[in-house]
Coordinates of C-alpha atoms in Angstrom, one line a residue:
Chain A
X10 CA 13.3 145.6 169.0
X11 CA 12.1 143.6 172.3
X12 CA 10.6 141.0 170.3
X13 CA 11.1 137.1 171.4
X14 CA 13.3 135.8 174.4
X15 CA 13.7 132.4 174.8
X16 CA 10.3 132.0 176.7
X17 CA 7.6 133.0 180.0
X18 CA 9.2 133.8 183.3
X19 CA 10.5 130.8 185.2
X20 CA 12.2 131.0 188.9
X21 CA 15.5 130.3 187.1
X22 CA 15.2 132.7 183.7
X23 CA 14.3 135.4 186.7
X24 CA 17.3 134.8 189.0
X25 CA 19.8 134.8 185.9
X26 CA 17.9 138.3 184.6
X27 CA 19.1 139.6 188.1
X28 CA 22.3 138.2 188.2
X29 CA 23.1 140.1 184.9
X30 CA 21.2 142.8 186.3
X31 CA 22.8 143.5 189.1
X32 CA 26.6 144.8 188.4
X33 CA 24.2 147.4 185.7
X34 CA 21.9 148.4 188.2
X35 CA 24.8 148.7 191.6
X36 CA 27.0 150.8 189.8
X37 CA 23.8 153.2 188.7
X38 CA 22.5 153.5 192.3
X39 CA 25.5 154.4 194.3
X40 CA 27.0 156.3 191.6
X41 CA 24.3 158.6 190.4
X42 CA 20.9 157.4 192.1
X43 CA 22.3 158.1 196.0
X44 CA 24.5 161.2 194.5
X45 CA 21.0 162.5 193.2
X46 CA 18.5 161.8 196.1
X47 CA 22.0 163.3 198.5
X48 CA 21.9 166.4 196.5
X49 CA 18.2 166.4 197.3
X50 CA 18.6 166.2 201.2
X51 CA 21.9 168.7 201.3
X52 CA 19.4 170.9 199.9
X53 CA 17.2 171.0 202.5
X54 CA 20.2 171.6 204.9
X55 CA 21.9 174.8 206.3
X56 CA 25.4 172.8 205.4
X57 CA 28.8 174.4 205.0
X58 CA 32.2 173.6 205.7
X59 CA 33.2 174.2 209.0
X60 CA 30.2 175.4 210.9
X61 CA 27.1 173.5 212.1
X62 CA 25.5 171.4 210.3
X63 CA 21.2 172.4 210.2
X64 CA 18.1 171.0 208.5
X65 CA 16.2 174.0 207.4
X66 CA 14.1 172.5 205.2
X67 CA 13.0 174.6 202.7
X68 CA 14.6 178.0 203.8
X69 CA 17.5 177.3 200.8
X70 CA 15.0 177.4 198.1
X71 CA 12.9 180.4 199.8
X72 CA 16.6 182.0 199.6
X73 CA 17.1 181.3 196.4
X74 CA 13.9 183.5 194.8
X75 CA 15.6 187.1 196.8
X76 CA 18.9 186.2 194.9
X77 CA 19.3 188.8 192.3
X78 CA 22.7 186.2 190.5
X79 CA 20.3 183.0 190.7
X80 CA 17.6 184.4 188.9
X81 CA 20.4 186.3 186.2
X82 CA 22.2 182.2 185.9
X83 CA 18.9 181.6 185.5
X84 CA 17.5 183.6 182.6
X85 CA 21.3 183.2 181.1
X86 CA 21.0 179.4 181.1
X87 CA 17.4 179.4 179.5
X88 CA 18.2 181.8 177.3
X89 CA 21.9 180.5 176.2
X90 CA 19.1 176.9 175.3
X91 CA 17.1 179.4 173.0
X92 CA 19.5 180.4 171.0
X93 CA 21.8 178.0 170.3
X94 CA 19.7 174.9 170.0
X95 CA 17.8 176.2 167.3
X96 CA 21.1 177.2 165.2
X97 CA 22.3 173.7 165.8
X98 CA 19.4 172.0 164.4
X99 CA 19.1 174.2 161.4
X100 CA 23.0 174.2 160.4
X101 CA 23.1 170.3 161.2
X102 CA 20.5 169.4 159.5
X103 CA 22.3 171.1 156.7
X104 CA 25.6 169.1 157.4
X105 CA 22.9 166.3 157.0
X106 CA 21.7 166.9 153.9
X107 CA 24.9 167.4 152.7
X108 CA 27.1 163.6 154.1
X109 CA 23.7 161.9 153.0
X110 CA 24.6 162.7 149.4
X111 CA 26.9 160.3 147.1
X112 CA 29.3 163.0 146.7
X113 CA 33.6 162.3 146.4
X114 CA 35.6 162.1 150.1
X115 CA 32.2 161.5 151.6
X116 CA 34.1 159.1 154.1
X117 CA 36.4 162.0 155.0
X118 CA 33.3 164.8 155.8
X119 CA 31.9 162.0 157.8
X120 CA 35.2 162.3 159.5
X121 CA 35.8 166.2 159.6
X122 CA 32.9 167.1 160.9
X123 CA 32.8 164.3 163.7
X124 CA 36.4 165.5 164.9
X125 CA 34.4 169.2 166.8
X126 CA 32.2 167.0 168.5
X127 CA 35.1 164.4 169.4
X128 CA 38.1 166.0 171.2
X129 CA 38.0 167.7 174.8
X130 CA 35.6 170.6 175.4
X131 CA 37.8 172.1 177.7
X132 CA 40.4 171.9 175.8
X133 CA 38.8 173.6 172.6
X134 CA 37.6 175.9 174.7
X135 CA 41.1 177.3 175.0
X136 CA 41.7 177.8 171.5
X137 CA 39.0 179.5 171.2
X138 CA 39.8 181.8 174.7
X139 CA 42.6 182.7 172.2
X140 CA 40.1 183.2 168.9
X141 CA 38.7 186.4 171.3
X142 CA 41.3 187.5 172.8
X143 CA 40.7 191.1 171.9
X144 CA 44.6 192.0 171.1
X145 CA 46.4 189.2 168.8
X146 CA 43.5 187.1 168.8
X147 CA 42.1 185.4 165.2
X148 CA 39.0 187.4 165.4
X149 CA 39.6 190.4 165.8
X150 CA 42.7 190.0 163.2
X151 CA 40.0 189.2 160.4
X152 CA 37.1 192.0 161.3
X153 CA 40.2 194.2 161.3
X154 CA 41.5 193.2 158.6
X155 CA 38.3 193.2 155.9
X156 CA 37.4 196.6 157.7
X157 CA 34.3 194.9 159.3
X158 CA 35.2 196.8 162.5
X159 CA 37.3 200.0 163.2
X160 CA 38.3 199.0 166.7
X161 CA 38.3 195.2 168.2
X162 CA 35.6 193.7 169.3
X163 CA 35.8 192.8 173.3
X164 CA 34.8 190.0 173.1
X165 CA 34.5 188.4 176.7
X166 CA 34.6 191.6 178.1
X167 CA 31.8 192.5 177.1
X168 CA 27.9 191.0 178.1
X169 CA 26.8 190.7 174.5
X170 CA 29.9 190.2 173.7
X171 CA 30.7 187.2 175.8
X172 CA 27.2 185.4 175.0
X173 CA 28.2 185.9 171.1
X174 CA 31.2 184.1 172.2
X175 CA 29.5 181.2 174.1
X176 CA 26.9 180.3 171.2
X177 CA 29.6 180.4 168.3
X178 CA 32.0 177.5 170.1
X179 CA 28.9 175.5 171.3
X180 CA 27.4 175.8 167.4
X181 CA 30.5 174.4 166.3
X182 CA 31.0 171.7 168.6
X183 CA 27.5 170.2 168.8
X184 CA 26.0 170.6 165.7
X185 CA 28.2 167.6 164.7
X186 CA 26.9 165.3 167.1
X187 CA 22.9 167.1 165.7
X188 CA 24.1 166.0 161.9
X189 CA 24.6 162.3 162.6
X190 CA 21.5 162.1 164.6
X191 CA 19.8 164.4 161.3
X192 CA 21.4 161.9 159.4
X193 CA 20.4 158.7 160.8
X194 CA 16.9 160.5 159.4
X195 CA 17.6 161.0 156.2
X196 CA 19.0 157.3 155.5
X197 CA 15.7 155.8 157.1
X198 CA 13.9 157.6 154.4
X199 CA 13.6 155.6 150.9
X200 CA 15.2 156.7 148.2
X201 CA 12.0 155.7 146.2
X202 CA 10.0 158.4 147.4
X203 CA 12.2 161.1 146.2
X204 CA 12.6 159.1 143.0
X205 CA 8.6 159.2 142.2
X206 CA 8.3 163.1 143.5
X207 CA 10.7 164.0 140.6
X208 CA 9.5 161.8 138.1
X209 CA 6.0 164.0 139.4
X210 CA 8.2 167.1 138.5
X211 CA 8.5 168.3 141.6
X212 CA 11.8 170.1 141.9
X213 CA 14.8 170.2 145.0
X214 CA 13.0 172.3 147.0
X215 CA 10.3 171.4 146.3
X216 CA 11.4 167.2 147.4
X217 CA 13.1 169.3 150.2
X218 CA 9.7 171.4 152.1
X219 CA 7.6 168.7 151.1
X220 CA 9.3 165.4 152.0
X221 CA 12.5 165.4 153.7
X222 CA 11.1 168.2 156.1
X223 CA 8.1 165.8 157.0
X224 CA 10.1 163.0 157.3
X225 CA 12.2 164.4 159.9
X226 CA 10.0 166.0 161.9
X227 CA 10.5 163.2 164.4
X228 CA 14.4 162.9 165.0
X229 CA 13.7 166.3 164.4
X230 CA 11.8 166.1 168.4
X231 CA 14.5 163.8 169.8
X232 CA 17.5 165.6 168.0
X233 CA 16.0 169.1 169.7
X234 CA 14.9 167.5 172.8
X235 CA 18.1 166.3 173.3
X236 CA 19.7 169.4 173.0
X237 CA 18.0 171.1 175.2
X238 CA 18.9 169.1 177.7
X239 CA 22.5 168.9 177.2
X240 CA 22.8 172.5 176.7
X241 CA 21.1 173.4 179.8
X242 CA 23.8 171.8 182.0
X243 CA 26.3 173.5 180.3
X244 CA 29.9 174.2 182.4
X245 CA 33.0 173.2 180.6
X246 CA 32.3 175.7 178.5
X247 CA 31.6 179.0 180.3
X248 CA 34.5 177.7 183.4
X249 CA 36.9 178.0 180.5
X250 CA 35.6 180.7 178.6
X251 CA 34.5 183.7 180.5
X252 CA 34.5 181.6 183.9
X253 CA 31.0 183.3 184.3
X254 CA 32.1 186.5 183.2
X255 CA 31.9 189.7 182.7
X256 CA 30.2 190.5 185.7
X257 CA 28.4 187.4 186.2
X258 CA 26.6 188.2 183.2
X259 CA 27.1 184.7 181.3
X260 CA 27.2 182.1 185.1
X261 CA 25.1 178.9 184.1
X262 CA 23.2 177.0 186.7
X263 CA 25.3 174.3 186.9
X264 CA 28.8 177.1 187.2
X265 CA 26.8 179.6 189.7
X266 CA 26.0 175.8 191.8
X267 CA 29.4 174.7 191.2
X268 CA 30.6 177.9 192.8
X269 CA 28.7 177.8 195.9
X270 CA 30.5 173.8 195.9
X271 CA 33.9 175.3 196.0
X272 CA 33.3 177.7 198.4
X273 CA 31.9 174.9 200.5
X274 CA 28.5 176.0 200.7
X275 CA 27.1 172.4 200.4
X276 CA 23.4 173.2 201.4
X277 CA 22.6 176.1 198.7
X278 CA 25.0 174.8 195.9
X279 CA 22.8 171.7 196.0
X280 CA 19.3 173.5 196.2
X281 CA 20.4 175.4 192.5
X282 CA 21.3 172.3 190.9
X283 CA 18.3 170.7 192.8
X284 CA 16.3 173.8 190.0
X285 CA 18.9 172.5 186.8
X286 CA 17.6 169.0 187.7
X287 CA 14.1 169.7 187.9
X288 CA 14.0 171.9 184.9
X289 CA 16.0 168.6 183.3
X290 CA 14.3 166.0 184.0
X291 CA 11.0 167.3 183.2
X292 CA 12.6 168.1 179.8
X293 CA 14.1 164.5 179.7
X294 CA 10.9 163.0 180.5
X295 CA 9.4 164.4 177.0
X296 CA 13.1 163.2 175.4
X297 CA 12.1 159.6 176.4
X298 CA 8.7 159.7 174.8
X299 CA 9.0 160.7 172.1
X300 CA 12.5 158.7 171.5
X301 CA 9.7 155.8 172.9
X302 CA 7.5 157.3 169.9
X303 CA 10.4 156.7 167.2
X304 CA 11.6 152.9 168.2
X305 CA 7.9 152.3 168.1
X306 CA 8.0 153.4 164.2
X307 CA 11.2 152.2 163.9
X308 CA 9.6 148.3 164.4
Chain B
X31 CA 20.3 176.2 135.3
X32 CA 19.2 173.4 135.7
X33 CA 18.8 171.2 138.8
X34 CA 21.8 169.1 139.2
X35 CA 23.6 172.4 138.7
X36 CA 22.5 173.9 141.7
X37 CA 22.4 170.7 143.4
X38 CA 26.2 170.8 142.7
X39 CA 26.7 174.6 143.0
X40 CA 25.5 173.9 146.7
X41 CA 26.7 171.3 148.0
X42 CA 30.0 172.3 147.0
X43 CA 29.6 174.9 149.0
X44 CA 28.2 173.7 151.7
X45 CA 31.3 170.8 152.4
X46 CA 33.9 173.7 151.3
X47 CA 32.4 175.6 154.1
X48 CA 31.3 172.4 156.3
X49 CA 35.4 171.9 156.5
X50 CA 36.8 174.7 156.6
X51 CA 34.3 175.3 159.6
X52 CA 35.3 171.6 161.7
X53 CA 38.8 172.9 161.5
X54 CA 39.4 176.2 161.0
X55 CA 40.2 176.0 165.1
X56 CA 42.5 173.1 165.2
X57 CA 44.5 174.8 162.1
X58 CA 44.5 178.0 163.8
X59 CA 46.1 176.1 166.6
X60 CA 48.5 174.2 165.6
X61 CA 49.5 177.8 163.9
X62 CA 49.8 178.9 167.3
X63 CA 51.7 176.2 169.1
X64 CA 54.6 176.3 166.4
X65 CA 54.8 180.0 167.6
X66 CA 57.1 181.4 169.9
X67 CA 54.0 184.0 171.0
X68 CA 51.0 183.9 169.0
X69 CA 51.9 186.8 166.9
X70 CA 54.7 185.1 165.7
X71 CA 52.2 183.4 162.9
X72 CA 51.3 186.3 161.7
X73 CA 55.0 188.2 161.8
X74 CA 56.9 185.2 160.3
X75 CA 59.4 185.7 162.8
X76 CA 59.8 183.1 165.8
X77 CA 57.6 181.0 163.5
X78 CA 57.9 177.3 162.5
X79 CA 59.5 176.3 165.9
X80 CA 59.4 173.4 168.5
X81 CA 60.8 175.5 171.6
X82 CA 56.1 174.9 173.1
X83 CA 56.3 170.8 172.6
X84 CA 59.7 170.2 174.4
X85 CA 58.8 172.5 177.4
X86 CA 55.2 170.4 177.8
X87 CA 56.7 167.5 176.8
X88 CA 60.0 168.2 179.2
X89 CA 59.1 170.4 182.1
X90 CA 58.5 168.1 185.0
X91 CA 56.5 170.9 186.6
X92 CA 53.9 171.7 183.9
X93 CA 52.9 167.2 185.0
X94 CA 51.5 167.5 180.8
X95 CA 52.4 164.1 180.7
X96 CA 51.3 162.7 184.1
X97 CA 48.0 164.2 183.0
X98 CA 47.5 162.8 180.0
X99 CA 48.8 158.9 181.4
X100 CA 45.6 158.9 183.6
X101 CA 43.3 160.4 181.1
X102 CA 44.7 157.4 179.3
X103 CA 44.4 154.5 181.9
X104 CA 41.3 156.2 183.8
X105 CA 39.4 156.8 180.1
X106 CA 40.2 152.9 179.3
X107 CA 39.6 151.2 182.7
X108 CA 36.1 153.3 182.5
X109 CA 35.6 152.3 179.3
X110 CA 36.6 148.0 179.3
X111 CA 34.4 148.1 182.6
X112 CA 30.8 150.1 181.8
X113 CA 31.1 147.4 177.9
X114 CA 31.4 144.5 179.8
X115 CA 29.0 145.4 182.8
X116 CA 26.3 146.6 180.2
X117 CA 27.3 143.1 177.2
X118 CA 25.3 141.6 180.7
X119 CA 22.4 143.2 181.2
X120 CA 22.0 143.7 177.5
X121 CA 21.9 140.4 177.4
X122 CA 19.7 140.2 180.2
X123 CA 17.1 142.9 178.1
X124 CA 17.3 140.7 175.5
X125 CA 17.5 137.0 176.0
X126 CA 15.6 136.9 179.4
X127 CA 12.3 136.8 180.7
X128 CA 11.2 139.4 183.3
X129 CA 8.7 142.3 184.1
X130 CA 9.9 146.0 183.9
X131 CA 12.1 145.3 180.6
X132 CA 11.6 148.2 178.9
X133 CA 11.0 150.2 182.0
X134 CA 15.0 149.5 183.1
X135 CA 15.7 151.3 179.0
X136 CA 13.7 153.9 179.1
X137 CA 15.0 154.4 183.3
X138 CA 18.3 154.4 182.2
X139 CA 18.1 156.4 179.2
X140 CA 16.7 159.4 181.5
X141 CA 19.6 159.3 184.2
X142 CA 21.9 159.8 181.1
X143 CA 19.9 163.2 181.2
X144 CA 20.8 163.8 184.2
X145 CA 23.4 167.4 185.0
X146 CA 25.8 165.9 186.5
X147 CA 26.5 169.3 188.7
X148 CA 23.3 167.2 190.8
X149 CA 26.1 164.7 191.8
X150 CA 28.9 166.6 191.7
X151 CA 28.8 168.3 195.2
X152 CA 27.9 164.6 197.3
X153 CA 30.2 162.5 194.8
X154 CA 32.6 164.8 196.4
X155 CA 31.3 164.1 200.0
X156 CA 31.1 160.5 199.6
X157 CA 34.9 160.2 197.6
X158 CA 36.2 161.9 200.4
X159 CA 34.4 160.2 202.8
X160 CA 35.9 156.7 201.2
X161 CA 39.3 158.6 201.1
X162 CA 39.3 158.1 197.4
X163 CA 39.6 161.9 196.8
X164 CA 42.6 162.9 194.1
X165 CA 42.4 158.4 192.9
X166 CA 41.9 156.5 189.7
X167 CA 38.8 155.0 191.8
X168 CA 36.7 158.3 192.3
X169 CA 36.4 159.0 188.9
X170 CA 36.8 155.1 186.9
X171 CA 33.6 154.5 189.3
X172 CA 31.6 157.4 188.2
X173 CA 32.5 156.8 184.6
X174 CA 32.0 153.6 184.7
X175 CA 28.1 154.3 185.1
X176 CA 27.8 157.1 183.2
X177 CA 29.1 155.1 180.7
X178 CA 26.2 152.3 180.8
X179 CA 23.4 153.8 179.8
X180 CA 25.0 154.7 176.1
X181 CA 26.8 151.5 175.9
X182 CA 23.9 149.7 177.7
X183 CA 21.1 151.2 174.7
X184 CA 24.1 150.3 172.0
X185 CA 24.6 146.6 172.9
X186 CA 20.8 146.3 173.1
X187 CA 19.9 147.3 169.8
X188 CA 23.7 145.1 169.3
X189 CA 22.5 141.8 170.7
X190 CA 19.0 142.0 169.8
X191 CA 19.7 141.5 166.1
X192 CA 21.3 138.0 166.3
X193 CA 18.6 134.9 165.9
X194 CA 18.0 133.6 169.3
X195 CA 18.1 130.4 167.1
X196 CA 21.4 130.6 168.4
X197 CA 21.3 130.4 171.5
X198 CA 18.3 127.9 171.6
X199 CA 20.5 125.5 169.6
X200 CA 23.8 126.0 172.3
X201 CA 21.2 125.7 175.4
X202 CA 20.0 122.8 173.8
X203 CA 24.2 121.1 173.9
X204 CA 24.2 122.1 177.2
X205 CA 26.1 125.3 177.1
X206 CA 25.1 127.8 180.3
X207 CA 24.5 131.6 180.3
X208 CA 27.2 132.9 180.5
X209 CA 28.9 130.7 177.8
X210 CA 26.2 132.0 175.4
X211 CA 26.5 135.6 175.8
X212 CA 31.0 134.9 176.0
X213 CA 31.5 132.4 173.1
X214 CA 28.6 133.6 171.0
X215 CA 26.8 136.7 171.2
X216 CA 29.4 138.7 172.0
X217 CA 31.7 137.9 169.5
X218 CA 28.6 138.4 166.6
X219 CA 28.0 141.6 168.1
X220 CA 31.7 143.0 168.9
X221 CA 31.2 145.8 165.9
X222 CA 28.7 147.0 169.0
X223 CA 31.2 146.7 170.7
X224 CA 34.0 148.1 169.9
X225 CA 31.7 151.1 169.7
X226 CA 30.5 151.1 172.5
X227 CA 34.1 151.0 173.6
X228 CA 35.1 154.1 171.4
X229 CA 32.2 156.0 172.6
X230 CA 33.0 155.1 176.1
X231 CA 36.6 155.8 176.4
X232 CA 35.5 159.3 174.5
X233 CA 33.1 160.4 176.9
X234 CA 35.2 159.6 179.6
X235 CA 38.3 161.6 178.3
X236 CA 36.4 164.3 177.5
X237 CA 34.0 164.6 181.4
X238 CA 35.5 167.4 182.9
X239 CA 33.9 168.8 186.3
X240 CA 33.8 165.5 188.0
X241 CA 37.6 165.4 186.7
X242 CA 37.3 168.8 188.2
X243 CA 36.2 168.2 191.4
X244 CA 37.5 164.8 192.5
X245 CA 40.9 165.1 191.2
X246 CA 43.7 168.0 193.1
X247 CA 47.2 167.6 191.6
X248 CA 49.0 166.0 189.1
X249 CA 48.5 161.9 190.5
X250 CA 44.9 161.7 189.0
X251 CA 43.8 165.0 187.2
X252 CA 43.0 164.4 184.0
X253 CA 44.4 166.5 181.0
X254 CA 41.2 168.7 180.0
X255 CA 41.2 169.9 183.1
X256 CA 44.7 170.4 182.9
X257 CA 44.8 172.7 180.2
X258 CA 42.1 173.8 181.6
X259 CA 44.1 175.2 183.8
X260 CA 47.2 176.1 182.7
X261 CA 48.3 179.5 183.6
X262 CA 51.5 180.7 183.2
X263 CA 53.6 182.1 185.9
X264 CA 53.7 185.8 185.6
X265 CA 50.0 186.4 184.7
X266 CA 50.9 185.9 181.4
X267 CA 49.2 183.0 179.6
X268 CA 51.4 180.5 177.9
X269 CA 49.3 180.1 175.1
X270 CA 51.9 178.3 172.6
X271 CA 52.4 175.4 175.5
X272 CA 48.7 175.9 175.9
X273 CA 48.2 175.4 171.9
X274 CA 50.9 172.5 171.8
X275 CA 49.6 171.4 174.7
X276 CA 46.4 170.9 173.1
X277 CA 47.7 169.3 169.4
X278 CA 49.3 166.4 171.7
X279 CA 46.2 165.7 173.6
X280 CA 43.6 165.5 171.0
X281 CA 45.6 163.6 168.3
X282 CA 44.4 160.2 169.9
X283 CA 41.0 160.7 169.7
X284 CA 41.7 162.4 166.3
X285 CA 43.0 159.7 165.2
X286 CA 40.5 157.6 166.6
X287 CA 37.9 159.4 164.6
X288 CA 39.3 159.2 161.4
X289 CA 40.6 155.7 161.8
X290 CA 36.3 154.2 163.0
X291 CA 34.3 156.6 162.1
X292 CA 31.9 154.1 161.1
X293 CA 32.0 152.6 164.2
X294 CA 31.4 156.2 166.4
X295 CA 28.7 157.2 163.9
X296 CA 27.2 153.9 164.3
X297 CA 26.9 154.1 167.5
X298 CA 26.1 157.5 168.6
X299 CA 23.0 156.8 165.8
X300 CA 22.0 153.3 167.2
X301 CA 22.5 154.8 170.4
X302 CA 20.4 158.0 170.1
X303 CA 17.9 157.5 167.6
X304 CA 17.4 154.0 166.9
X305 CA 16.8 152.4 170.1

């Protein structure tokens, strides 16, 4: 991508580069990097609204170690990533295979697929909230009508029900994104490979497992890592759908930190945020390396 | 069964399922918004009424119109500035030699993956300090910054495909770099500029956690937060009203998606995969 430029470094070119980059650097530094550093700093203080601010170094982190609710939210967050991301990958690949074919209404199908991704999650989460409603939600209505269950399912009031409800809604929301990434990967596979394989007598499934899947691997790695980092920070969905309940069982790390911020406990909330930041950051490094590798290949 | 038949069968079942999977929540949303209560659609009484829409649009204490206006202003302004700022940077990255070009690109990529919760606590303090809580600026400033990485990646991808000969010719004619960017590069890369704008707009429109934290009422609160916090006066959730508000909210987004599907997909794939 960055093959040639208009020359070697010269002092006026460096000055221009700096001028052109300055607004971006300023915005990212002030509104993203500074707040991240601030969060790290605050996490070393006991800082609660209306109380005296006090430097406590690692005390907040030591408190986290023996905080059952923190471990519960860490466990929920990781479990949520481990269950929903693989489902999104499989379904996303299936959808990508469909919209990559030359079929009638392909443009329309692609548009339909984008819509769940494009609308605000907080808004669609309210529809899901109604779908899972115990008394008159669509989910229970269908389950009862079709005779799958005799009694309504308590979706949002039980730990397992709430977890499944969150996973289904998240898969619905993010599968389109995964599908679009896979679509880009599919379009990069030259058609001649398939034509040749067909001549050699490979059937539909052999072509998929022997050609498509192996060639999609780099794209799959990027999609997997991106979605994992994204799913780790889940907030909107749990905030609207379960409020972290029942009994705190679906409180994600983001929501757990937010609840402390809301209560005015900035020190402890920041410590929780830092833990999430570090987990996400480690995964991001892998992601950046994987996509760097990918653009290397694409060149 | 021939292979063609199997493929056709799989494609038909698959696309049927896909359409149903993606759209049924919206159909449900629409049906409930047209009923007096959430069971009206199945009973057939009190169905097909526009009362919920009238309520949402006319009852001022709901502030729905305010939320919608706030969202539109905040998202358009943020998208506009993030595209403008990132096009300056994309120009520098693709046209000028300076040390650390690749590092910059991958650094902003990493920045785009920071969990928003790790900035929101401090941003709240910063905005309080600046007296900006519950103003458009408290959202626009961070939104611009959060949109910059994807925008930069999309524009860098488009700019790098424009032949450098165009620049050289203009430089020889004595044009300044600003002139080259605004008169040559941007017009040629217009599809990329547009898809960066669209994606920035959609991201800002959908953003939740900052809007929840940095606004306090209808003067700056955006529509996702407004709808998430919608509660009835008497404990009973006013589902019809919420669904009517949701339908109105998603209309502009659905319209953008229908009209500009190609730009959105192009932007997403360039931003996320191709680099």
